[in-house]
Amino acid sequence: MKHIAVYPGTFDPVTNGHIDICERAVRLFDEVVLAVAVDTGKQTFFDLQTRLQLANEVFADMPGVIVEPFEGLLVDFAKRRGAQLILRGLRAVSDFEYEFQLAGMNRSLNSEIETMFLTPAEQYAFLSSSLVREVAMLGGDISRFVHPLVAAALMERKPS
Ligand code: ADP
């Protein structure tokens, strides 16, 4: 049996924290499906196509990671994709409450799909897509936090 994990998120945009989680996950699973949410329930900074394109470029040299869009219920996507589990990143206690609720809801929707959490290296524990966007818009240096292609995309959208 192929061990497949779905790593869902908004990835608006993908950061080094997401990359760190994927580097850990590819050592544990045959395939990691980085599932980019179509329905986010919020206005995103980058449209779906750009979020997918950036993720594809960033993970081009990590063959165990496959980037795909997903729509609808995550547990249904995971099942269709042949995945046994949902992978999420846990940074700090502040992530815990929401992630705990999400894992519980997903389990009640499909008890066969587990949720697993990985923590990133400590230098990424404070990193989020929203903070990176904010720092970039204010002209701060984000090169330590994102892939150069993501930094370039953020700079391109920066109002001059
Ligand atoms: P969402 O809107 O679903 O939270 P994100 O793209 O922000 O989507 O995050 C996707 C997943 O990656 C979530 O589980 C989130 O906790 C995790 N994540 C985000 N940033 C980091 C980071 N710096 N280190 C580890 N995990 C992270």
mmCIF file of C-alpha atoms and ligand atoms in Angstrom:
data_model
loop_
_atom_site.group_PDB
_atom_site.id
_atom_site.type_symbol
_atom_site.label_atom_id
_atom_site.label_comp_id
_atom_site.label_asym_id
_atom_site.label_seq_id
_atom_site.Cartn_x
_atom_site.Cartn_y
_atom_site.Cartn_z
ATOM 1 C CA MET A 1 0.000 0.000 0.000
ATOM 2 C CA LYS A 2 1.222 3.469 -0.899
ATOM 3 C CA HIS A 3 1.357 5.786 2.113
ATOM 4 C CA ILE A 4 -0.132 9.076 1.048
ATOM 5 C CA ALA A 5 -0.610 12.216 3.150
ATOM 6 C CA VAL A 6 -2.640 15.249 2.155
ATOM 7 C CA TYR A 7 -1.161 18.534 3.383
ATOM 8 C CA PRO A 8 -3.931 21.104 2.918
ATOM 9 C CA GLY A 9 -3.751 24.858 3.210
ATOM 10 C CA THR A 10 -4.284 28.221 1.625
ATOM 11 C CA PHE A 11 -0.583 28.632 0.757
ATOM 12 C CA ASP A 12 -1.045 32.366 0.172
ATOM 13 C CA PRO A 13 1.892 32.187 -0.503
ATOM 14 C CA VAL A 14 3.937 29.088 0.306
ATOM 15 C CA THR A 15 6.677 29.862 2.874
ATOM 16 C CA ASN A 16 9.830 28.191 4.170
ATOM 17 C CA GLY A 17 7.708 26.898 7.070
ATOM 18 C CA HIS A 18 5.566 24.919 4.621
ATOM 19 C CA ILE A 19 8.734 23.692 2.891
ATOM 20 C CA ASP A 20 10.177 22.550 6.230
ATOM 21 C CA ILE A 21 7.026 20.525 6.961
ATOM 22 C CA CYS A 22 7.154 18.944 3.493
ATOM 23 C CA GLU A 23 10.847 18.043 3.853
ATOM 24 C CA ARG A 24 9.944 16.143 7.025
ATOM 25 C CA ALA A 25 6.857 14.566 5.490
ATOM 26 C CA VAL A 26 8.542 13.158 2.371
ATOM 27 C CA ARG A 27 10.753 11.072 4.670
ATOM 28 C CA LEU A 28 7.640 9.529 6.217
ATOM 29 C CA PHE A 29 5.294 9.049 3.256
ATOM 30 C CA ASP A 30 5.529 7.770 -0.316
ATOM 31 C CA GLU A 31 3.591 10.781 -1.525
ATOM 32 C CA VAL A 32 2.691 14.144 -0.003
ATOM 33 C CA VAL A 33 -0.171 15.918 -1.774
ATOM 34 C CA LEU A 34 0.115 19.629 -1.110
ATOM 35 C CA ALA A 35 -3.554 20.513 -1.485
ATOM 36 C CA VAL A 36 -4.122 24.167 -2.306
ATOM 37 C CA ALA A 37 -7.579 25.290 -1.192
ATOM 38 C CA VAL A 38 -9.910 26.659 -3.856
ATOM 39 C CA ASP A 39 -12.588 27.673 -1.329
ATOM 40 C CA THR A 40 -10.797 29.516 1.427
ATOM 41 C CA GLY A 41 -13.717 31.390 2.937
ATOM 42 C CA LYS A 42 -11.607 34.528 2.755
ATOM 43 C CA GLN A 43 -10.225 36.882 0.142
ATOM 44 C CA THR A 44 -6.745 35.696 -0.756
ATOM 45 C CA PHE A 45 -3.800 37.904 -1.684
ATOM 46 C CA PHE A 46 -2.776 35.659 -4.605
ATOM 47 C CA ASP A 47 -5.397 34.036 -6.826
ATOM 48 C CA LEU A 48 -5.623 30.246 -7.026
ATOM 49 C CA GLN A 49 -3.583 30.014 -10.199
ATOM 50 C CA THR A 50 -0.686 31.993 -8.696
ATOM 51 C CA ARG A 51 -0.797 30.057 -5.396
ATOM 52 C CA LEU A 52 -0.623 26.809 -7.393
ATOM 53 C CA GLN A 53 2.079 28.053 -9.741
ATOM 54 C CA LEU A 54 4.328 29.264 -6.909
ATOM 55 C CA ALA A 55 3.881 26.005 -4.992
ATOM 56 C CA ASN A 56 4.635 23.995 -8.136
ATOM 57 C CA GLU A 57 7.823 25.962 -8.761
ATOM 58 C CA VAL A 58 8.964 25.784 -5.141
ATOM 59 C CA PHE A 59 8.426 22.012 -4.918
ATOM 60 C CA ALA A 60 9.712 21.195 -8.404
ATOM 61 C CA ASP A 61 12.894 19.704 -6.895
ATOM 62 C CA MET A 62 11.085 17.676 -4.201
ATOM 63 C CA PRO A 63 9.688 14.725 -6.159
ATOM 64 C CA GLY A 64 7.688 13.298 -3.229
ATOM 65 C CA VAL A 65 5.497 16.399 -3.158
ATOM 66 C CA ILE A 66 2.640 16.764 -5.623
ATOM 67 C CA VAL A 67 0.787 20.087 -5.798
ATOM 68 C CA GLU A 68 -2.948 19.932 -6.524
ATOM 69 C CA PRO A 69 -5.950 22.200 -6.044
ATOM 70 C CA PHE A 70 -8.782 20.942 -3.873
ATOM 71 C CA GLU A 71 -12.397 21.937 -3.602
ATOM 72 C CA GLY A 72 -15.128 20.835 -1.248
ATOM 73 C CA LEU A 73 -14.697 18.692 1.836
ATOM 74 C CA LEU A 74 -11.096 17.861 2.667
ATOM 75 C CA VAL A 75 -11.916 14.321 3.859
ATOM 76 C CA ASP A 76 -13.612 13.615 0.513
ATOM 77 C CA PHE A 77 -10.570 14.885 -1.361
ATOM 78 C CA ALA A 78 -8.287 12.772 0.859
ATOM 79 C CA LYS A 79 -10.373 9.672 0.173
ATOM 80 C CA ARG A 80 -10.485 10.289 -3.591
ATOM 81 C CA ARG A 81 -6.732 10.778 -3.537
ATOM 82 C CA GLY A 82 -6.166 7.463 -1.714
ATOM 83 C CA ALA A 83 -4.639 9.223 1.329
ATOM 84 C CA GLN A 84 -4.741 7.729 4.806
ATOM 85 C CA LEU A 85 -4.146 10.965 6.600
ATOM 86 C CA ILE A 86 -4.277 14.701 6.730
ATOM 87 C CA LEU A 87 -1.084 16.464 7.681
ATOM 88 C CA ARG A 88 -1.037 19.866 9.392
ATOM 89 C CA GLY A 89 1.742 22.008 10.790
ATOM 90 C CA LEU A 90 1.684 23.117 14.414
ATOM 91 C CA ARG A 91 3.698 26.199 15.258
ATOM 92 C CA ALA A 92 2.641 27.301 18.702
ATOM 93 C CA VAL A 93 -0.061 26.851 21.294
ATOM 94 C CA SER A 94 -2.043 29.487 19.431
ATOM 95 C CA ASP A 95 -2.483 27.058 16.498
ATOM 96 C CA PHE A 96 -3.670 24.279 18.758
ATOM 97 C CA GLU A 97 -7.277 25.162 19.470
ATOM 98 C CA TYR A 98 -8.282 25.639 15.834
ATOM 99 C CA GLU A 99 -6.302 22.611 14.667
ATOM 100 C CA PHE A 100 -7.829 20.463 17.416
ATOM 101 C CA GLN A 101 -11.337 21.489 16.321
ATOM 102 C CA LEU A 102 -10.535 20.896 12.667
ATOM 103 C CA ALA A 103 -9.112 17.431 13.379
ATOM 104 C CA GLY A 104 -12.195 16.553 15.434
ATOM 105 C CA MET A 105 -14.571 17.754 12.725
ATOM 106 C CA ASN A 106 -12.704 15.861 10.030
ATOM 107 C CA ARG A 107 -12.751 12.716 12.160
ATOM 108 C CA SER A 108 -16.498 13.025 12.678
ATOM 109 C CA LEU A 109 -16.919 13.383 8.903
ATOM 110 C CA ASN A 110 -14.714 10.382 8.124
ATOM 111 C CA SER A 111 -13.310 8.341 11.014
ATOM 112 C CA GLU A 112 -10.940 6.423 8.723
ATOM 113 C CA ILE A 113 -8.811 9.441 7.972
ATOM 114 C CA GLU A 114 -6.376 10.451 10.692
ATOM 115 C CA THR A 115 -4.867 13.868 11.257
ATOM 116 C CA MET A 116 -1.160 14.094 12.002
ATOM 117 C CA PHE A 117 0.799 17.146 13.126
ATOM 118 C CA LEU A 118 4.408 18.011 12.481
ATOM 119 C CA THR A 119 6.290 20.913 14.030
ATOM 120 C CA PRO A 120 8.781 22.956 12.011
ATOM 121 C CA ALA A 121 12.353 23.844 12.908
ATOM 122 C CA GLU A 122 12.284 26.602 15.514
ATOM 123 C CA GLN A 123 13.339 29.347 13.106
ATOM 124 C CA TYR A 124 9.997 28.851 11.335
ATOM 125 C CA ALA A 125 7.833 28.700 14.437
ATOM 126 C CA PHE A 126 6.834 32.365 14.091
ATOM 127 C CA LEU A 127 6.420 32.334 10.335
ATOM 128 C CA SER A 128 3.052 32.678 8.613
ATOM 129 C CA SER A 129 1.976 33.589 5.090
ATOM 130 C CA SER A 130 0.061 36.589 6.422
ATOM 131 C CA LEU A 131 3.071 38.007 8.302
ATOM 132 C CA VAL A 132 5.305 37.523 5.285
ATOM 133 C CA ARG A 133 2.788 39.401 3.119
ATOM 134 C CA GLU A 134 2.595 42.199 5.649
ATOM 135 C CA VAL A 135 6.381 42.561 5.977
ATOM 136 C CA ALA A 136 6.757 42.487 2.181
ATOM 137 C CA MET A 137 4.120 45.199 1.697
ATOM 138 C CA LEU A 138 5.926 47.390 4.243
ATOM 139 C CA GLY A 139 9.205 46.965 2.385
ATOM 140 C CA GLY A 140 10.892 44.556 4.830
ATOM 141 C CA ASP A 141 13.375 41.869 3.817
ATOM 142 C CA ILE A 142 11.557 38.556 3.402
ATOM 143 C CA SER A 143 14.340 36.630 1.675
ATOM 144 C CA ARG A 144 14.946 34.429 4.738
ATOM 145 C CA PHE A 145 11.318 33.401 4.911
ATOM 146 C CA VAL A 146 10.333 32.444 1.369
ATOM 147 C CA HIS A 147 11.736 30.938 -1.824
ATOM 148 C CA PRO A 148 13.236 33.606 -4.174
ATOM 149 C CA LEU A 149 10.386 33.083 -6.682
ATOM 150 C CA VAL A 150 7.826 33.800 -3.961
ATOM 151 C CA ALA A 151 9.770 36.882 -2.861
ATOM 152 C CA ALA A 152 9.756 38.104 -6.468
ATOM 153 C CA ALA A 153 5.991 37.533 -6.779
ATOM 154 C CA LEU A 154 5.388 39.486 -3.559
ATOM 155 C CA MET A 155 7.597 42.353 -4.732
ATOM 156 C CA GLU A 156 5.743 42.471 -8.036
ATOM 157 C CA ARG A 157 2.440 43.021 -6.245
ATOM 158 C CA LYS A 158 3.838 45.603 -3.853
ATOM 159 C CA PRO A 159 2.266 49.024 -4.411
ATOM 160 C CA SER A 160 4.975 51.519 -5.355
HETATM 161 P P1 ADP B 1 -4.604 27.499 6.425
HETATM 162 O O1 ADP B 1 -5.321 28.724 5.921
HETATM 163 O O2 ADP B 1 -5.328 26.214 6.144
HETATM 164 O O3 ADP B 1 -4.116 27.589 7.841
HETATM 165 P P2 ADP B 1 -1.843 27.891 5.601
HETATM 166 O O4 ADP B 1 -1.346 27.912 4.192
HETATM 167 O O5 ADP B 1 -1.718 29.119 6.396
HETATM 168 O O6 ADP B 1 -3.349 27.394 5.468
HETATM 169 O O7 ADP B 1 -1.158 26.709 6.401
HETATM 170 C C1 ADP B 1 -1.254 25.373 5.980
HETATM 171 C C2 ADP B 1 -0.729 24.472 7.073
HETATM 172 O O8 ADP B 1 0.650 24.735 7.281
HETATM 173 C C3 ADP B 1 -1.406 24.680 8.442
HETATM 174 O O9 ADP B 1 -1.460 23.440 9.103
HETATM 175 C C4 ADP B 1 -0.458 25.610 9.160
HETATM 176 O O10 ADP B 1 -0.542 25.448 10.560
HETATM 177 C C5 ADP B 1 0.868 25.109 8.631
HETATM 178 N N1 ADP B 1 1.899 26.137 8.665
HETATM 179 C C6 ADP B 1 1.847 27.406 8.224
HETATM 180 N N2 ADP B 1 2.999 28.054 8.439
HETATM 181 C C7 ADP B 1 3.806 27.161 9.076
HETATM 182 C C8 ADP B 1 5.127 27.231 9.620
HETATM 183 N N3 ADP B 1 5.838 28.344 9.603
HETATM 184 N N4 ADP B 1 5.615 26.128 10.197
HETATM 185 C C9 ADP B 1 4.873 25.001 10.261
HETATM 186 N N5 ADP B 1 3.630 24.866 9.806
HETATM 187 C C10 ADP B 1 3.101 25.932 9.210
#
